[in-house]
Short mmCIF file of C-alpha atoms in Angstrom, two decimals:
data_model
loop_
_atom_site.label_atom_id
_atom_site.label_comp_id
_atom_site.label_asym_id
_atom_site.label_seq_id
_atom_site.Cartn_x
_atom_site.Cartn_y
_atom_site.Cartn_z
CA UNK A 1 64.12 146.19 129.37
CA UNK A 2 63.98 145.18 125.72
CA UNK A 3 67.05 147.31 124.93
CA UNK A 4 68.91 145.86 127.91
CA UNK A 5 68.14 142.32 126.80
CA UNK A 6 69.37 143.04 123.29
CA UNK A 7 72.56 144.55 124.70
CA UNK A 8 73.09 141.46 126.82
CA UNK A 9 72.60 139.18 123.84
CA UNK A 10 75.10 141.20 121.80
CA UNK A 11 77.65 140.97 124.61
CA UNK A 12 77.27 137.20 124.83
CA UNK A 13 77.54 136.88 121.04
CA UNK A 14 80.73 138.95 121.03
CA UNK A 15 82.12 136.83 123.86
CA UNK A 16 81.39 133.63 121.92
CA UNK A 17 83.04 135.06 118.79
CA UNK A 18 86.10 136.01 120.82
CA UNK A 19 86.24 132.49 122.27
CA UNK A 20 86.23 130.96 118.79
CA UNK A 21 89.03 133.30 117.71
CA UNK A 22 91.12 132.30 120.74
CA UNK A 23 90.38 128.64 120.03
CA UNK A 24 91.60 129.00 116.46
CA UNK A 25 94.81 130.60 117.78
CA UNK A 26 95.40 127.59 120.02
CA UNK A 27 94.76 129.54 123.22
CA UNK A 28 92.53 126.81 124.57
CA UNK A 29 92.41 127.73 128.25
CA UNK A 30 91.32 131.31 127.49
CA UNK A 31 88.79 130.07 124.94
CA UNK A 32 87.31 127.59 127.39
CA UNK A 33 86.87 130.30 130.02
CA UNK A 34 84.86 132.39 127.56
CA UNK A 35 82.84 129.42 126.29
CA UNK A 36 81.82 128.59 129.84
CA UNK A 37 81.04 132.22 130.68
CA UNK A 38 78.83 132.39 127.57
CA UNK A 39 76.92 129.32 128.75
CA UNK A 40 76.54 130.78 132.24
CA UNK A 41 74.90 133.84 130.71
CA UNK A 42 72.94 132.00 128.00
CA UNK A 43 72.52 128.30 128.90
CA UNK A 44 70.71 127.52 125.64
CA UNK A 45 73.59 128.33 123.31
CA UNK A 46 74.65 125.70 120.79
CA UNK A 47 78.03 127.09 119.71
CA UNK A 48 79.98 126.93 122.99
CA UNK A 49 78.88 123.34 123.57
CA UNK A 50 79.93 122.31 120.08
CA UNK A 51 83.31 124.02 120.32
CA UNK A 52 83.97 122.63 123.79
CA UNK A 53 83.36 119.19 122.26
CA UNK A 54 85.84 119.94 119.47
CA UNK A 55 88.34 121.23 122.03
CA UNK A 56 88.07 118.06 124.12
CA UNK A 57 88.72 115.99 120.99
CA UNK A 58 91.85 118.04 120.31
CA UNK A 59 92.94 117.34 123.89
CA UNK A 60 92.27 113.61 123.56
CA UNK A 61 89.52 113.74 126.20
CA UNK A 62 86.97 111.86 124.16
CA UNK A 63 84.46 110.97 126.88
CA UNK A 64 84.01 114.66 127.68
CA UNK A 65 83.96 115.47 123.96
CA UNK A 66 81.11 113.04 123.37
CA UNK A 67 79.16 114.52 126.31
CA UNK A 68 79.47 118.09 125.00
CA UNK A 69 78.59 117.02 121.45
CA UNK A 70 75.51 115.14 122.66
CA UNK A 71 74.41 118.29 124.50
CA UNK A 72 74.92 120.29 121.32
CA UNK A 73 72.86 117.79 119.33
CA UNK A 74 69.96 118.16 121.73
CA UNK A 75 69.86 121.80 120.63
CA UNK A 76 70.44 121.14 116.91
CA UNK A 77 69.58 117.55 116.06
CA UNK A 78 70.52 117.90 112.40
CA UNK A 79 73.85 119.70 112.73
CA UNK A 80 76.16 117.94 110.29
CA UNK A 81 79.52 118.71 111.90
CA UNK A 82 78.31 117.75 115.36
CA UNK A 83 77.07 114.39 114.08
CA UNK A 84 80.38 113.60 112.37
CA UNK A 85 82.48 114.71 115.33
CA UNK A 86 80.34 112.66 117.72
CA UNK A 87 80.91 109.60 115.53
CA UNK A 88 84.66 110.25 115.61
CA UNK A 89 84.68 110.70 119.39
CA UNK A 90 82.79 107.44 119.92
CA UNK A 91 85.22 105.60 117.65
CA UNK A 92 88.14 106.92 119.70
CA UNK A 93 86.38 105.60 122.79
CA UNK A 94 86.30 102.12 121.27
CA UNK A 95 82.53 102.25 120.72
CA UNK A 96 82.19 101.97 116.93
CA UNK A 97 78.69 100.51 117.15
CA UNK A 98 77.49 103.70 118.85
CA UNK A 99 79.29 105.77 116.23
CA UNK A 100 77.27 104.37 113.33
CA UNK A 101 73.88 106.05 114.03
CA UNK A 102 75.16 109.67 114.13
CA UNK A 103 77.28 109.00 111.04
CA UNK A 104 74.27 107.54 109.23
CA UNK A 105 72.28 110.66 110.13
CA UNK A 106 75.11 112.84 108.80
CA UNK A 107 75.07 110.93 105.51
CA UNK A 108 71.31 111.34 105.20
CA UNK A 109 71.92 115.09 105.38
CA UNK A 110 75.00 115.11 103.13
CA UNK A 111 75.44 111.93 101.06
CA UNK A 112 78.44 113.51 99.32
CA UNK A 113 80.49 114.05 102.51
CA UNK A 114 83.61 111.93 102.07
CA UNK A 115 84.73 112.26 105.70
CA UNK A 116 81.45 110.80 106.98
CA UNK A 117 81.78 107.83 104.59
CA UNK A 118 85.36 107.31 105.81
CA UNK A 119 84.35 107.44 109.47
CA UNK A 120 81.55 104.99 108.75
CA UNK A 121 83.98 102.66 106.99
CA UNK A 122 86.42 102.86 109.91
CA UNK A 123 83.67 102.03 112.40
CA UNK A 124 82.55 99.06 110.29
CA UNK A 125 86.17 97.87 110.06
CA UNK A 126 86.51 98.10 113.83
CA UNK A 127 83.32 96.07 114.20
CA UNK A 128 84.76 93.29 112.02
CA UNK A 129 82.45 93.94 109.05
CA UNK A 130 84.99 94.16 106.20
CA UNK A 131 82.58 93.80 103.27
CA UNK A 132 80.53 96.78 104.42
CA UNK A 133 83.71 98.67 105.30
CA UNK A 134 85.02 98.16 101.76
CA UNK A 135 81.80 99.57 100.27
CA UNK A 136 81.85 102.59 102.58
CA UNK A 137 85.51 103.39 102.02
CA UNK A 138 85.04 103.04 98.26
CA UNK A 139 82.34 105.72 98.50
CA UNK A 140 84.72 107.96 100.43
CA UNK A 141 87.44 107.55 97.79
CA UNK A 142 85.03 108.11 94.93
CA UNK A 143 84.14 111.47 96.47
CA UNK A 144 87.69 112.35 97.59
CA UNK A 145 90.40 110.33 95.76
CA UNK A 146 93.16 112.07 97.75
CA UNK A 147 91.73 111.13 101.15
CA UNK A 148 94.87 109.60 102.71
CA UNK A 149 93.20 107.80 105.62
CA UNK A 150 90.54 106.34 103.34
CA UNK A 151 93.16 105.10 100.88
CA UNK A 152 95.07 103.40 103.70
CA UNK A 153 91.92 101.85 105.17
CA UNK A 154 90.93 100.58 101.71
CA UNK A 155 94.21 98.69 101.43
CA UNK A 156 93.86 97.31 104.97
CA UNK A 157 90.32 96.09 104.32
CA UNK A 158 91.37 94.37 101.09
CA UNK A 159 94.00 92.52 103.10
CA UNK A 160 91.39 91.56 105.69
CA UNK A 161 89.22 90.17 102.91
CA UNK A 162 91.99 87.84 101.76
CA UNK A 163 92.84 89.79 98.61
CA UNK A 164 96.62 90.31 98.96
CA UNK A 165 97.29 91.26 95.35
CA UNK A 166 94.55 93.89 95.41
CA UNK A 167 95.82 95.12 98.77
CA UNK A 168 99.39 95.47 97.44
CA UNK A 169 98.07 97.40 94.46
CA UNK A 170 96.15 99.71 96.81
CA UNK A 171 99.31 100.31 98.86
CA UNK A 172 101.19 100.95 95.60
CA UNK A 173 98.72 103.68 94.66
CA UNK A 174 98.86 105.23 98.12
CA UNK A 175 102.66 105.21 98.24
CA UNK A 176 102.98 106.78 94.79
CA UNK A 177 101.24 109.82 96.24
CA UNK A 178 102.59 109.55 99.80
CA UNK A 179 105.95 107.75 99.66
CA UNK A 180 106.70 108.39 103.36
CA UNK A 181 103.63 106.65 104.79
CA UNK A 182 105.29 104.38 107.35
CA UNK A 183 102.32 102.12 108.08
CA UNK A 184 101.67 101.59 104.38
CA UNK A 185 105.33 100.68 103.81
CA UNK A 186 105.22 98.25 106.75
CA UNK A 187 102.03 96.58 105.55
CA UNK A 188 103.14 96.36 101.93
CA UNK A 189 106.40 94.85 103.12
CA UNK A 190 104.53 92.18 105.06
CA UNK A 191 102.41 91.38 102.03
CA UNK A 192 105.56 91.05 99.91
CA UNK A 193 107.09 88.74 102.49
CA UNK A 194 103.96 86.57 102.52
CA UNK A 195 104.13 86.48 98.71
CA UNK A 196 107.73 85.10 98.93
CA UNK A 197 109.24 88.36 97.65
CA UNK A 198 111.84 89.05 100.38
CA UNK A 199 113.79 91.68 98.44
CA UNK A 200 110.67 93.83 98.03
CA UNK A 201 109.76 93.22 101.68
CA UNK A 202 113.20 94.36 102.86
CA UNK A 203 113.08 97.45 100.67
CA UNK A 204 109.78 98.55 102.18
CA UNK A 205 110.71 97.67 105.76
CA UNK A 206 114.11 99.37 105.49
CA UNK A 207 112.45 102.47 104.06
CA UNK A 208 109.93 102.48 106.92
CA UNK A 209 112.73 102.20 109.49
CA UNK A 210 114.70 104.98 107.82
CA UNK A 211 111.69 107.22 108.25
CA UNK A 212 110.84 106.03 111.76
CA UNK A 213 113.68 104.08 113.41
CA UNK A 214 111.66 103.22 116.53
CA UNK A 215 108.73 101.69 114.58
CA UNK A 216 108.28 98.43 116.48
CA UNK A 217 106.18 96.43 113.96
#
């Protein structure tokens, strides 16, 4: 009986590994079938629940993603990646206040994780707390200066705080490294327009429209 149980556990482990490999290849339907079969055989597995949550995020099905990730957390309360992904899923659902606790737990585990600081900053921004958002996004950029989303959010938050010159400088830095960032070009153009610099505004807006002709803003 002991040998049979071990053989069964090995089979489930191999099935889960195969599911992850299929997932990484983008063969999501096949991966999901194996994840679910693994859970049918071993209901207490963490991995399939976590990866089903990740898969649902990739598919834009964030309510289901959050449900799978919460199930995974009940099995491993301190799993860093699950905490961060749950925070991201809740943000996508328009529930940034609920996103903050798992992100705070992630940062207790890994204070040097730039992505968790960025997600925290984004949630604070969405909650209308720009001062705290600026502090959090500054931490993200200190840890990862090339974090594109954090650099963009930093510029946005500076604009929200009524610091247009600082915001323009932040967009300048971002666009030196990523000259084709359409949203940054649009926003810097608007700041130039507000600063009575129409030639600079037109240059940025024309560049943005060259890159993305259907960009409505």
